[in-house]
Amino acid sequence: MTSMMTVLIAGLPEGAELESVRARVHSSPHFRIVAHAYEPRIALAQARVLFPDIAVITRHLPHPEADLDRYRLLRDLRALDPPTGIILRRDAGEPDRPLGPGAEPLEGAIHEVRRGEPDALWEALVTIGRRRATCDTDPTGL
């Protein structure tokens, strides 16, 4: 991976968890956070301007409407051209079922990790970054 990958973080408020994610992303010169938004609609607006390579999405509120918002964000990011690679950070007790159609894990395109697992986050960043660096920008986008 020789080029820098841009990263959007969505769903985390300012605080210790966001700083932990930022630190993990910035632990390599190959990844740079270009935007952060707590609300999915703001994250999507940023993505439509910045076209990030990767989005790290965390559930911003623990209720069904937040899951729907998170799914819509994932779907809309994957519909960009080229599609944004997704890292979906799931809560510890959250079921492993897909958020909706087209949101299933897909190597190099959509990865799921558990909150609090920085090594899994790192592995997902590297996998998506390598895929995008090879110019295979994931033709299977939604």
CSV table of C-alpha atoms in Angstrom, one decimal, residues 19-93:
chain,number,residue,atom,x,y,z
A,19,GLU,CA,-9.8,9.6,20.3
A,20,SER,CA,-8.9,5.9,20.5
A,21,VAL,CA,-10.2,5.2,17.0
A,22,ARG,CA,-8.4,8.3,15.7
A,23,ALA,CA,-5.2,7.1,17.3
A,24,ARG,CA,-5.5,3.7,15.7
A,25,VAL,CA,-6.2,5.1,12.3
A,26,HIS,CA,-3.4,7.6,12.5
A,27,SER,CA,-0.9,5.0,13.8
A,28,SER,CA,0.1,4.6,10.1
A,29,PRO,CA,1.0,7.3,7.6
A,30,HIS,CA,-1.1,5.4,5.0
A,31,PHE,CA,-4.4,6.4,6.6
A,32,ARG,CA,-5.7,9.9,7.3
A,33,ILE,CA,-9.0,11.0,8.8
A,34,VAL,CA,-10.6,13.6,6.6
A,35,ALA,CA,-13.9,14.0,8.4
A,36,HIS,CA,-15.8,13.0,11.5
A,37,ALA,CA,-19.6,13.3,12.2
A,38,TYR,CA,-21.7,12.0,15.0
A,39,GLU,CA,-25.0,12.0,12.9
A,40,PRO,CA,-25.3,9.8,9.8
A,41,ARG,CA,-26.9,12.5,7.7
A,42,ILE,CA,-23.9,14.8,8.3
A,43,ALA,CA,-21.5,12.0,7.6
A,44,LEU,CA,-23.2,11.4,4.3
A,45,ALA,CA,-23.0,15.0,3.3
A,46,GLN,CA,-19.3,15.1,4.1
A,47,ALA,CA,-18.8,11.9,2.1
A,48,ARG,CA,-20.6,13.3,-1.0
A,49,VAL,CA,-18.0,16.1,-1.1
A,50,LEU,CA,-14.8,14.3,0.1
A,51,PHE,CA,-15.3,10.7,-1.4
A,52,PRO,CA,-13.5,8.9,1.4
A,53,ASP,CA,-11.8,5.6,0.7
A,54,ILE,CA,-13.0,4.1,3.9
A,55,ALA,CA,-15.7,4.9,6.4
A,56,VAL,CA,-15.7,3.7,10.0
A,57,ILE,CA,-19.3,3.5,11.1
A,58,THR,CA,-20.4,3.1,14.7
A,59,ARG,CA,-24.1,2.9,16.0
A,60,HIS,CA,-24.6,6.4,17.3
A,61,LEU,CA,-27.7,5.6,19.5
A,62,PRO,CA,-28.8,2.2,20.9
A,63,HIS,CA,-32.3,1.8,19.3
A,64,PRO,CA,-33.8,0.4,16.1
A,65,GLU,CA,-34.1,3.8,14.4
A,66,ALA,CA,-30.3,4.3,14.8
A,67,ASP,CA,-29.8,0.9,13.2
A,68,LEU,CA,-31.9,2.0,10.2
A,69,ASP,CA,-29.9,5.3,10.0
A,70,ARG,CA,-26.6,3.3,10.1
A,71,TYR,CA,-27.9,1.0,7.3
A,72,ARG,CA,-28.9,3.9,5.1
A,73,LEU,CA,-25.5,5.5,5.6
A,74,LEU,CA,-23.7,2.2,4.7
A,75,ARG,CA,-26.0,1.8,1.6
A,76,ASP,CA,-25.5,5.4,0.4
A,77,LEU,CA,-21.7,5.3,0.9
A,78,ARG,CA,-21.5,2.0,-1.0
A,79,ALA,CA,-23.5,3.7,-3.8
A,80,LEU,CA,-20.8,6.4,-4.4
A,81,ASP,CA,-18.5,6.0,-7.4
A,82,PRO,CA,-16.2,4.5,-6.4
A,83,PRO,CA,-17.9,2.9,-3.5
A,84,THR,CA,-16.5,3.7,0.0
A,85,GLY,CA,-15.0,0.7,1.9
A,86,ILE,CA,-17.0,0.2,5.1
A,87,ILE,CA,-15.8,-0.8,8.6
A,88,LEU,CA,-18.9,-1.4,10.7
A,89,ARG,CA,-18.1,-1.3,14.4
A,90,ARG,CA,-20.7,-3.3,16.3
A,91,ASP,CA,-21.6,-3.2,20.0
A,92,ALA,CA,-20.5,-6.1,22.1
A,93,GLY,CA,-24.0,-7.6,22.5
